[in-house]
């Protein structure tokens, strides 16, 4: 049954507010469903539309599903990546890791990423530094399928492989980069419903300490330089498991939180 745009917006925006969901998400989805801009919808509130194509999208968002999964896309480092619930949604904080890798990777070097997800790190790095040979691994074959789709979209030459940490990968690299699952398992239950109930558990946590994958990357000792994204307050834990590596730099995110750790095997900057 037809309903005016104003009535539909107000009904769903109220429902969103009642669930602590940003009501602007409703406008984004309504624009997607109608093919109209948000400003057009706002200016034409008196027009009647058939809400049927929109109801299913809104219901998903009201159940807590992240907007990016519903829309099938997320922005990262100036590019659009396809995402669904097989992969973590790329976070703006992770752009610091890519910036650091772009600045630190030696010319013509070999780079290994551990934990591909959507492929956003490896593809962004390779597209901005085409001189690099980039290999990216994930234990999740489902995630690798999403990454391959994004690589095709962005004409990227990253080589993807299935591997549990570095187990299936041979040889030395100039740089290992990773945004690993770093949340201690017990903390996952405290996360927002969008994250806890919708993003892949294996992308969030690897065990009780939160540093399990980090430990495996450092134990493998495959590169003189390792760049890691870490969680709030995790720098001390990383120092404790660093073994033959030394922390030579830390990059803060825009909120001033220590976010990227640069580790050198020989203590070099
Ligand atoms: C935090 S997500 C990062 C995804 C993506 N690189 C990004 O920054 O958006 C961590 C990724 O590591 C993968 N992963 C978890 N444990 C792993 C392991 N033991 N070996 C390889 N990859 C692993 C997960 O499947 C997930 O895709």
PDB file of C-alpha atoms and ligand atoms in Angstrom:
ATOM      1  CA  UNK A   1       0.000   0.000   0.000  1.00  0.00           C
ATOM      2  CA  UNK A   2       1.339   3.413  -0.989  1.00  0.00           C
ATOM      3  CA  UNK A   3       2.531   5.764   1.736  1.00  0.00           C
ATOM      4  CA  UNK A   4       3.983   9.274   1.583  1.00  0.00           C
ATOM      5  CA  UNK A   5       7.755   9.551   1.740  1.00  0.00           C
ATOM      6  CA  UNK A   6       7.480  11.801   4.815  1.00  0.00           C
ATOM      7  CA  UNK A   7       5.338   9.287   6.694  1.00  0.00           C
ATOM      8  CA  UNK A   8       7.593   6.363   5.776  1.00  0.00           C
ATOM      9  CA  UNK A   9      10.735   8.257   6.789  1.00  0.00           C
ATOM     10  CA  UNK A  10       9.290   9.377  10.057  1.00  0.00           C
ATOM     11  CA  UNK A  11       7.980   5.878  10.917  1.00  0.00           C
ATOM     12  CA  UNK A  12      11.316   4.182  10.307  1.00  0.00           C
ATOM     13  CA  UNK A  13      13.471   6.992  11.730  1.00  0.00           C
ATOM     14  CA  UNK A  14      11.477   6.785  14.990  1.00  0.00           C
ATOM     15  CA  UNK A  15      11.936   2.996  15.034  1.00  0.00           C
ATOM     16  CA  UNK A  16      15.681   3.456  14.513  1.00  0.00           C
ATOM     17  CA  UNK A  17      15.993   6.009  17.345  1.00  0.00           C
ATOM     18  CA  UNK A  18      14.123   3.645  19.665  1.00  0.00           C
ATOM     19  CA  UNK A  19      16.881   1.077  19.041  1.00  0.00           C
ATOM     20  CA  UNK A  20      19.779   3.563  19.341  1.00  0.00           C
ATOM     21  CA  UNK A  21      20.406   3.305  15.607  1.00  0.00           C
ATOM     22  CA  UNK A  22      21.379   6.453  13.697  1.00  0.00           C
ATOM     23  CA  UNK A  23      18.164   7.589  11.918  1.00  0.00           C
ATOM     24  CA  UNK A  24      20.281   8.869   9.013  1.00  0.00           C
ATOM     25  CA  UNK A  25      20.856   5.225   8.078  1.00  0.00           C
ATOM     26  CA  UNK A  26      17.163   5.096   7.130  1.00  0.00           C
ATOM     27  CA  UNK A  27      17.659   7.958   4.666  1.00  0.00           C
ATOM     28  CA  UNK A  28      20.693   6.237   3.147  1.00  0.00           C
ATOM     29  CA  UNK A  29      18.725   3.022   2.595  1.00  0.00           C
ATOM     30  CA  UNK A  30      15.664   4.860   1.304  1.00  0.00           C
ATOM     31  CA  UNK A  31      17.847   6.651  -1.240  1.00  0.00           C
ATOM     32  CA  UNK A  32      19.327   3.287  -2.303  1.00  0.00           C
ATOM     33  CA  UNK A  33      15.871   1.697  -2.624  1.00  0.00           C
ATOM     34  CA  UNK A  34      14.325   4.536  -4.637  1.00  0.00           C
ATOM     35  CA  UNK A  35      17.345   5.580  -6.690  1.00  0.00           C
ATOM     36  CA  UNK A  36      16.729   9.168  -5.493  1.00  0.00           C
ATOM     37  CA  UNK A  37      19.141  11.406  -3.575  1.00  0.00           C
ATOM     38  CA  UNK A  38      18.541  12.039   0.123  1.00  0.00           C
ATOM     39  CA  UNK A  39      17.917  15.740  -0.588  1.00  0.00           C
ATOM     40  CA  UNK A  40      15.319  14.823  -3.251  1.00  0.00           C
ATOM     41  CA  UNK A  41      13.509  12.580  -0.764  1.00  0.00           C
ATOM     42  CA  UNK A  42      13.549  15.334   1.852  1.00  0.00           C
ATOM     43  CA  UNK A  43      12.132  17.878  -0.619  1.00  0.00           C
ATOM     44  CA  UNK A  44       9.387  15.534  -1.916  1.00  0.00           C
ATOM     45  CA  UNK A  45       7.925  14.259   1.354  1.00  0.00           C
ATOM     46  CA  UNK A  46       4.343  14.585   0.094  1.00  0.00           C
ATOM     47  CA  UNK A  47       4.862  12.116  -2.790  1.00  0.00           C
ATOM     48  CA  UNK A  48       3.476   8.600  -2.378  1.00  0.00           C
ATOM     49  CA  UNK A  49       5.738   5.567  -2.850  1.00  0.00           C
ATOM     50  CA  UNK A  50       5.340   1.820  -2.525  1.00  0.00           C
ATOM     51  CA  UNK A  51       7.385   0.937   0.573  1.00  0.00           C
ATOM     52  CA  UNK A  52       7.685  -2.794  -0.235  1.00  0.00           C
ATOM     53  CA  UNK A  53      11.199  -2.670  -1.721  1.00  0.00           C
ATOM     54  CA  UNK A  54      12.403  -0.615   1.261  1.00  0.00           C
ATOM     55  CA  UNK A  55      10.781  -2.557   4.121  1.00  0.00           C
ATOM     56  CA  UNK A  56      13.181  -5.504   3.890  1.00  0.00           C
ATOM     57  CA  UNK A  57      16.273  -3.243   3.900  1.00  0.00           C
ATOM     58  CA  UNK A  58      15.009  -1.239   6.867  1.00  0.00           C
ATOM     59  CA  UNK A  59      14.116  -4.406   8.776  1.00  0.00           C
ATOM     60  CA  UNK A  60      17.681  -5.667   8.373  1.00  0.00           C
ATOM     61  CA  UNK A  61      19.108  -2.410   9.752  1.00  0.00           C
ATOM     62  CA  UNK A  62      16.621  -2.409  12.647  1.00  0.00           C
ATOM     63  CA  UNK A  63      17.797  -5.927  13.550  1.00  0.00           C
ATOM     64  CA  UNK A  64      21.303  -4.454  13.969  1.00  0.00           C
ATOM     65  CA  UNK A  65      22.885  -5.518  10.682  1.00  0.00           C
ATOM     66  CA  UNK A  66      25.581  -2.996   9.714  1.00  0.00           C
ATOM     67  CA  UNK A  67      24.704  -0.539   6.966  1.00  0.00           C
ATOM     68  CA  UNK A  68      27.749  -1.599   4.927  1.00  0.00           C
ATOM     69  CA  UNK A  69      26.606  -5.241   4.699  1.00  0.00           C
ATOM     70  CA  UNK A  70      23.099  -4.188   3.658  1.00  0.00           C
ATOM     71  CA  UNK A  71      24.499  -1.854   0.978  1.00  0.00           C
ATOM     72  CA  UNK A  72      27.275  -4.307   0.016  1.00  0.00           C
ATOM     73  CA  UNK A  73      29.959  -1.659   0.093  1.00  0.00           C
ATOM     74  CA  UNK A  74      32.396   0.249   2.283  1.00  0.00           C
ATOM     75  CA  UNK A  75      34.829   3.087   1.599  1.00  0.00           C
ATOM     76  CA  UNK A  76      38.484   2.547   2.400  1.00  0.00           C
ATOM     77  CA  UNK A  77      41.519   4.614   1.452  1.00  0.00           C
ATOM     78  CA  UNK A  78      39.599   6.395  -1.307  1.00  0.00           C
ATOM     79  CA  UNK A  79      38.210   3.235  -2.904  1.00  0.00           C
ATOM     80  CA  UNK A  80      34.968   1.315  -2.643  1.00  0.00           C
ATOM     81  CA  UNK A  81      35.157  -2.312  -1.513  1.00  0.00           C
ATOM     82  CA  UNK A  82      32.460  -4.946  -1.779  1.00  0.00           C
ATOM     83  CA  UNK A  83      31.651  -6.330   1.700  1.00  0.00           C
ATOM     84  CA  UNK A  84      29.296  -8.882   3.162  1.00  0.00           C
ATOM     85  CA  UNK A  85      29.173 -10.861   6.375  1.00  0.00           C
ATOM     86  CA  UNK A  86      32.112 -13.052   5.331  1.00  0.00           C
ATOM     87  CA  UNK A  87      34.529 -10.190   6.069  1.00  0.00           C
ATOM     88  CA  UNK A  88      35.245  -7.487   8.599  1.00  0.00           C
ATOM     89  CA  UNK A  89      34.016  -4.054   7.506  1.00  0.00           C
ATOM     90  CA  UNK A  90      37.137  -1.958   6.756  1.00  0.00           C
ATOM     91  CA  UNK A  91      37.682   0.669   9.475  1.00  0.00           C
ATOM     92  CA  UNK A  92      39.041   4.206   8.979  1.00  0.00           C
ATOM     93  CA  UNK A  93      41.674   3.522  11.699  1.00  0.00           C
ATOM     94  CA  UNK A  94      43.199   0.854   9.475  1.00  0.00           C
ATOM     95  CA  UNK A  95      44.102   3.509   6.906  1.00  0.00           C
ATOM     96  CA  UNK A  96      46.983   4.451   9.265  1.00  0.00           C
ATOM     97  CA  UNK A  97      48.372   0.949   8.767  1.00  0.00           C
ATOM     98  CA  UNK A  98      48.246   1.332   4.976  1.00  0.00           C
ATOM     99  CA  UNK A  99      49.872   4.788   5.144  1.00  0.00           C
ATOM    100  CA  UNK A 100      52.659   3.379   7.317  1.00  0.00           C
ATOM    101  CA  UNK A 101      53.189   0.431   4.963  1.00  0.00           C
ATOM    102  CA  UNK A 102      53.306   2.740   1.914  1.00  0.00           C
ATOM    103  CA  UNK A 103      55.947   4.854   3.664  1.00  0.00           C
ATOM    104  CA  UNK A 104      57.995   1.941   5.048  1.00  0.00           C
ATOM    105  CA  UNK A 105      58.006  -0.725   2.310  1.00  0.00           C
ATOM    106  CA  UNK A 106      61.342  -0.700   0.451  1.00  0.00           C
ATOM    107  CA  UNK A 107      61.232  -0.041  -3.320  1.00  0.00           C
ATOM    108  CA  UNK A 108      60.435  -3.214  -5.295  1.00  0.00           C
ATOM    109  CA  UNK A 109      60.017  -5.137  -2.015  1.00  0.00           C
ATOM    110  CA  UNK A 110      58.044  -8.279  -1.170  1.00  0.00           C
ATOM    111  CA  UNK A 111      55.189  -7.689   1.263  1.00  0.00           C
ATOM    112  CA  UNK A 112      53.053 -10.262   3.057  1.00  0.00           C
ATOM    113  CA  UNK A 113      49.729  -9.371   4.605  1.00  0.00           C
ATOM    114  CA  UNK A 114      48.301 -11.749   7.219  1.00  0.00           C
ATOM    115  CA  UNK A 115      44.500 -11.568   7.536  1.00  0.00           C
ATOM    116  CA  UNK A 116      43.160 -10.419   4.142  1.00  0.00           C
ATOM    117  CA  UNK A 117      39.447  -9.987   4.962  1.00  0.00           C
ATOM    118  CA  UNK A 118      37.946  -7.817   2.196  1.00  0.00           C
ATOM    119  CA  UNK A 119      41.449  -7.328   0.768  1.00  0.00           C
ATOM    120  CA  UNK A 120      41.298  -3.625   1.598  1.00  0.00           C
ATOM    121  CA  UNK A 121      44.857  -3.364   3.006  1.00  0.00           C
ATOM    122  CA  UNK A 122      46.664  -5.465   0.411  1.00  0.00           C
ATOM    123  CA  UNK A 123      44.791  -3.963  -2.554  1.00  0.00           C
ATOM    124  CA  UNK A 124      45.207  -0.355  -1.325  1.00  0.00           C
ATOM    125  CA  UNK A 125      48.917  -0.932  -0.743  1.00  0.00           C
ATOM    126  CA  UNK A 126      49.508  -2.585  -4.113  1.00  0.00           C
ATOM    127  CA  UNK A 127      47.493   0.020  -6.018  1.00  0.00           C
ATOM    128  CA  UNK A 128      49.402   2.901  -4.401  1.00  0.00           C
ATOM    129  CA  UNK A 129      52.770   1.131  -4.608  1.00  0.00           C
ATOM    130  CA  UNK A 130      52.677  -0.951  -7.808  1.00  0.00           C
ATOM    131  CA  UNK A 131      56.433  -1.566  -7.447  1.00  0.00           C
ATOM    132  CA  UNK A 132      55.684  -3.971  -4.577  1.00  0.00           C
ATOM    133  CA  UNK A 133      54.998  -7.684  -4.837  1.00  0.00           C
ATOM    134  CA  UNK A 134      52.105  -8.209  -2.416  1.00  0.00           C
ATOM    135  CA  UNK A 135      50.945 -11.579  -1.118  1.00  0.00           C
ATOM    136  CA  UNK A 136      47.959 -11.724   1.224  1.00  0.00           C
ATOM    137  CA  UNK A 137      46.736 -14.695   3.262  1.00  0.00           C
ATOM    138  CA  UNK A 138      43.657 -15.532   5.268  1.00  0.00           C
ATOM    139  CA  UNK A 139      42.588 -18.662   7.120  1.00  0.00           C
ATOM    140  CA  UNK A 140      39.038 -17.996   5.907  1.00  0.00           C
ATOM    141  CA  UNK A 141      38.425 -19.209   2.352  1.00  0.00           C
ATOM    142  CA  UNK A 142      35.118 -17.321   2.400  1.00  0.00           C
ATOM    143  CA  UNK A 143      36.967 -14.055   3.067  1.00  0.00           C
ATOM    144  CA  UNK A 144      39.422 -14.795   0.250  1.00  0.00           C
ATOM    145  CA  UNK A 145      36.511 -15.045  -2.202  1.00  0.00           C
ATOM    146  CA  UNK A 146      35.424 -11.516  -1.233  1.00  0.00           C
ATOM    147  CA  UNK A 147      39.005 -10.252  -1.552  1.00  0.00           C
ATOM    148  CA  UNK A 148      39.345 -11.797  -5.026  1.00  0.00           C
ATOM    149  CA  UNK A 149      36.182  -9.978  -6.106  1.00  0.00           C
ATOM    150  CA  UNK A 150      37.628  -6.678  -4.827  1.00  0.00           C
ATOM    151  CA  UNK A 151      40.952  -7.349  -6.537  1.00  0.00           C
ATOM    152  CA  UNK A 152      39.139  -7.808  -9.873  1.00  0.00           C
ATOM    153  CA  UNK A 153      37.189  -4.607  -9.300  1.00  0.00           C
ATOM    154  CA  UNK A 154      40.368  -2.626  -8.657  1.00  0.00           C
ATOM    155  CA  UNK A 155      42.549  -4.440 -11.209  1.00  0.00           C
ATOM    156  CA  UNK A 156      44.936  -5.388  -8.439  1.00  0.00           C
ATOM    157  CA  UNK A 157      47.852  -7.806  -8.810  1.00  0.00           C
ATOM    158  CA  UNK A 158      47.837  -8.975  -5.174  1.00  0.00           C
ATOM    159  CA  UNK A 159      48.264 -12.754  -4.905  1.00  0.00           C
ATOM    160  CA  UNK A 160      45.927 -14.355  -2.369  1.00  0.00           C
ATOM    161  CA  UNK A 161      46.384 -17.665  -0.591  1.00  0.00           C
ATOM    162  CA  UNK A 162      44.725 -19.660   2.158  1.00  0.00           C
ATOM    163  CA  UNK A 163      47.011 -20.014   5.153  1.00  0.00           C
ATOM    164  CA  UNK A 164      46.710 -20.371   8.909  1.00  0.00           C
ATOM    165  CA  UNK A 165      49.015 -17.501   9.923  1.00  0.00           C
ATOM    166  CA  UNK A 166      52.183 -18.088   7.848  1.00  0.00           C
ATOM    167  CA  UNK A 167      52.029 -21.901   7.875  1.00  0.00           C
ATOM    168  CA  UNK A 168      51.392 -22.328   4.124  1.00  0.00           C
ATOM    169  CA  UNK A 169      53.788 -19.567   3.053  1.00  0.00           C
ATOM    170  CA  UNK A 170      57.460 -20.074   2.274  1.00  0.00           C
ATOM    171  CA  UNK A 171      60.331 -17.635   2.014  1.00  0.00           C
ATOM    172  CA  UNK A 172      61.353 -14.265   3.346  1.00  0.00           C
ATOM    173  CA  UNK A 173      59.615 -10.937   2.906  1.00  0.00           C
ATOM    174  CA  UNK A 174      60.785  -7.362   3.282  1.00  0.00           C
ATOM    175  CA  UNK A 175      57.679  -6.440   5.263  1.00  0.00           C
ATOM    176  CA  UNK A 176      54.833  -8.235   7.010  1.00  0.00           C
ATOM    177  CA  UNK A 177      51.704  -6.185   7.610  1.00  0.00           C
ATOM    178  CA  UNK A 178      48.638  -7.264   9.547  1.00  0.00           C
ATOM    179  CA  UNK A 179      45.424  -6.067  11.093  1.00  0.00           C
ATOM    180  CA  UNK A 180      44.937  -9.343  12.978  1.00  0.00           C
ATOM    181  CA  UNK A 181      42.009 -10.418  15.125  1.00  0.00           C
ATOM    182  CA  UNK A 182      43.261  -8.787  18.334  1.00  0.00           C
ATOM    183  CA  UNK A 183      40.315  -8.600  20.742  1.00  0.00           C
ATOM    184  CA  UNK A 184      40.602 -10.866  23.808  1.00  0.00           C
ATOM    185  CA  UNK A 185      37.793 -13.446  23.473  1.00  0.00           C
ATOM    186  CA  UNK A 186      36.042 -12.410  26.695  1.00  0.00           C
ATOM    187  CA  UNK A 187      35.669  -8.820  25.428  1.00  0.00           C
ATOM    188  CA  UNK A 188      33.729  -9.791  22.300  1.00  0.00           C
ATOM    189  CA  UNK A 189      30.478 -10.012  24.277  1.00  0.00           C
ATOM    190  CA  UNK A 190      30.856  -6.343  25.283  1.00  0.00           C
ATOM    191  CA  UNK A 191      31.009  -5.067  21.677  1.00  0.00           C
ATOM    192  CA  UNK A 192      28.194  -3.269  19.845  1.00  0.00           C
ATOM    193  CA  UNK A 193      25.534  -5.582  18.431  1.00  0.00           C
ATOM    194  CA  UNK A 194      26.557  -4.651  14.852  1.00  0.00           C
ATOM    195  CA  UNK A 195      30.020  -6.060  15.513  1.00  0.00           C
ATOM    196  CA  UNK A 196      29.296  -8.861  17.981  1.00  0.00           C
ATOM    197  CA  UNK A 197      26.372 -10.456  16.169  1.00  0.00           C
ATOM    198  CA  UNK A 198      27.213  -9.709  12.530  1.00  0.00           C
ATOM    199  CA  UNK A 199      30.942  -9.515  11.825  1.00  0.00           C
ATOM    200  CA  UNK A 200      32.889 -12.801  11.536  1.00  0.00           C
ATOM    201  CA  UNK A 201      34.001 -13.975  14.986  1.00  0.00           C
ATOM    202  CA  UNK A 202      37.329 -15.153  13.549  1.00  0.00           C
ATOM    203  CA  UNK A 203      38.047 -11.622  12.328  1.00  0.00           C
ATOM    204  CA  UNK A 204      37.576 -10.207  15.817  1.00  0.00           C
ATOM    205  CA  UNK A 205      39.308 -12.622  18.150  1.00  0.00           C
ATOM    206  CA  UNK A 206      41.843 -15.426  17.977  1.00  0.00           C
ATOM    207  CA  UNK A 207      41.722 -16.463  21.615  1.00  0.00           C
ATOM    208  CA  UNK A 208      41.781 -15.405  25.256  1.00  0.00           C
ATOM    209  CA  UNK A 209      44.904 -13.216  25.085  1.00  0.00           C
ATOM    210  CA  UNK A 210      44.018 -11.314  21.918  1.00  0.00           C
ATOM    211  CA  UNK A 211      47.660 -11.562  20.818  1.00  0.00           C
ATOM    212  CA  UNK A 212      47.593 -15.150  19.496  1.00  0.00           C
ATOM    213  CA  UNK A 213      47.954 -14.280  15.787  1.00  0.00           C
ATOM    214  CA  UNK A 214      50.433 -11.490  16.591  1.00  0.00           C
ATOM    215  CA  UNK A 215      52.584 -14.033  18.452  1.00  0.00           C
ATOM    216  CA  UNK A 216      52.543 -16.387  15.461  1.00  0.00           C
ATOM    217  CA  UNK A 217      53.503 -13.600  13.037  1.00  0.00           C
ATOM    218  CA  UNK A 218      56.463 -12.578  15.207  1.00  0.00           C
ATOM    219  CA  UNK A 219      57.533 -16.168  15.950  1.00  0.00           C
ATOM    220  CA  UNK A 220      57.696 -16.887  12.207  1.00  0.00           C
ATOM    221  CA  UNK A 221      60.443 -14.197  11.843  1.00  0.00           C
ATOM    222  CA  UNK A 222      59.894 -13.870   8.082  1.00  0.00           C
ATOM    223  CA  UNK A 223      60.641 -10.170   7.650  1.00  0.00           C
ATOM    224  CA  UNK A 224      62.987  -7.560   9.121  1.00  0.00           C
ATOM    225  CA  UNK A 225      59.999  -5.238   9.545  1.00  0.00           C
ATOM    226  CA  UNK A 226      56.491  -6.006  10.863  1.00  0.00           C
ATOM    227  CA  UNK A 227      53.610  -3.511  10.984  1.00  0.00           C
ATOM    228  CA  UNK A 228      50.640  -4.363  13.178  1.00  0.00           C
ATOM    229  CA  UNK A 229      47.346  -2.706  13.943  1.00  0.00           C
ATOM    230  CA  UNK A 230      46.615  -3.105  17.655  1.00  0.00           C
ATOM    231  CA  UNK A 231      43.704  -2.531  20.006  1.00  0.00           C
ATOM    232  CA  UNK A 232      43.270   0.090  22.716  1.00  0.00           C
ATOM    233  CA  UNK A 233      45.963  -0.313  25.391  1.00  0.00           C
ATOM    234  CA  UNK A 234      47.558  -3.347  23.697  1.00  0.00           C
ATOM    235  CA  UNK A 235      51.068  -1.937  23.125  1.00  0.00           C
ATOM    236  CA  UNK A 236      52.405  -3.405  26.382  1.00  0.00           C
ATOM    237  CA  UNK A 237      51.105  -6.862  25.444  1.00  0.00           C
ATOM    238  CA  UNK A 238      52.780  -6.612  22.037  1.00  0.00           C
ATOM    239  CA  UNK A 239      56.101  -5.591  23.628  1.00  0.00           C
ATOM    240  CA  UNK A 240      55.840  -8.620  25.924  1.00  0.00           C
ATOM    241  CA  UNK A 241      55.435 -11.063  23.023  1.00  0.00           C
ATOM    242  CA  UNK A 242      57.829  -9.268  20.632  1.00  0.00           C
ATOM    243  CA  UNK A 243      60.689 -11.730  21.227  1.00  0.00           C
ATOM    244  CA  UNK A 244      63.449 -10.969  18.665  1.00  0.00           C
ATOM    245  CA  UNK A 245      61.652  -7.826  17.513  1.00  0.00           C
ATOM    246  CA  UNK A 246      61.844  -4.341  18.970  1.00  0.00           C
ATOM    247  CA  UNK A 247      59.161  -1.652  18.806  1.00  0.00           C
ATOM    248  CA  UNK A 248      60.744   1.212  16.830  1.00  0.00           C
ATOM    249  CA  UNK A 249      57.685   3.381  16.175  1.00  0.00           C
ATOM    250  CA  UNK A 250      54.051   3.746  17.171  1.00  0.00           C
ATOM    251  CA  UNK A 251      51.458   5.642  15.111  1.00  0.00           C
ATOM    252  CA  UNK A 252      48.423   7.084  16.871  1.00  0.00           C
ATOM    253  CA  UNK A 253      44.992   7.203  15.267  1.00  0.00           C
ATOM    254  CA  UNK A 254      42.913  10.392  15.020  1.00  0.00           C
ATOM    255  CA  UNK A 255      41.580   9.814  18.540  1.00  0.00           C
ATOM    256  CA  UNK A 256      45.162   9.758  19.881  1.00  0.00           C
ATOM    257  CA  UNK A 257      45.087   5.999  20.522  1.00  0.00           C
ATOM    258  CA  UNK A 258      48.214   3.923  19.807  1.00  0.00           C
ATOM    259  CA  UNK A 259      47.047   2.090  16.703  1.00  0.00           C
ATOM    260  CA  UNK A 260      49.965   0.965  14.526  1.00  0.00           C
ATOM    261  CA  UNK A 261      53.129  -0.630  15.879  1.00  0.00           C
ATOM    262  CA  UNK A 262      56.312  -0.800  13.822  1.00  0.00           C
ATOM    263  CA  UNK A 263      58.568  -3.679  14.877  1.00  0.00           C
ATOM    264  CA  UNK A 264      62.078  -4.196  13.606  1.00  0.00           C
ATOM    265  CA  UNK A 265      63.923  -7.512  13.859  1.00  0.00           C
ATOM    266  CA  UNK A 266      67.258  -5.786  14.172  1.00  0.00           C
ATOM    267  CA  UNK A 267      66.141  -2.701  15.999  1.00  0.00           C
ATOM    268  CA  UNK A 268      66.456  -0.665  12.783  1.00  0.00           C
ATOM    269  CA  UNK A 269      64.174   2.312  12.186  1.00  0.00           C
TER     270      UNK A 269
HETATM  271  C1  LIG B   1      40.581  -7.874  11.791  1.00  0.00           C
HETATM  272  S1  LIG B   1      40.290  -8.783  10.304  1.00  0.00           S
HETATM  273  C2  LIG B   1      41.163  -7.763   9.126  1.00  0.00           C
HETATM  274  C3  LIG B   1      40.595  -7.835   7.739  1.00  0.00           C
HETATM  275  C4  LIG B   1      41.161  -6.776   6.787  1.00  0.00           C
HETATM  276  N1  LIG B   1      42.594  -6.954   6.584  1.00  0.00           N
HETATM  277  C5  LIG B   1      40.873  -5.383   7.313  1.00  0.00           C
HETATM  278  O1  LIG B   1      41.796  -4.745   7.853  1.00  0.00           O
HETATM  279  O2  LIG B   1      39.710  -4.922   7.214  1.00  0.00           O
HETATM  280  C6  LIG B   1      41.347 -10.170  10.564  1.00  0.00           C
HETATM  281  C7  LIG B   1      41.388 -11.191   9.428  1.00  0.00           C
HETATM  282  O3  LIG B   1      42.324 -12.202   9.832  1.00  0.00           O
HETATM  283  C8  LIG B   1      41.830 -13.465   9.484  1.00  0.00           C
HETATM  284  N2  LIG B   1      42.433 -14.454  10.372  1.00  0.00           N
HETATM  285  C9  LIG B   1      42.075 -14.809  11.632  1.00  0.00           C
HETATM  286  N3  LIG B   1      42.886 -15.759  12.131  1.00  0.00           N
HETATM  287  C10 LIG B   1      43.792 -16.016  11.156  1.00  0.00           C
HETATM  288  C11 LIG B   1      44.888 -16.915  11.056  1.00  0.00           C
HETATM  289  N4  LIG B   1      45.206 -17.745  12.056  1.00  0.00           N
HETATM  290  N5  LIG B   1      45.604 -16.926   9.909  1.00  0.00           N
HETATM  291  C12 LIG B   1      45.276 -16.112   8.872  1.00  0.00           C
HETATM  292  N6  LIG B   1      44.248 -15.240   8.904  1.00  0.00           N
HETATM  293  C13 LIG B   1      43.519 -15.181  10.036  1.00  0.00           C
HETATM  294  C14 LIG B   1      40.329 -13.355   9.629  1.00  0.00           C
HETATM  295  O4  LIG B   1      39.667 -14.334   8.850  1.00  0.00           O
HETATM  296  C15 LIG B   1      40.091 -11.913   9.156  1.00  0.00           C
HETATM  297  O5  LIG B   1      39.794 -11.877   7.774  1.00  0.00           O
END
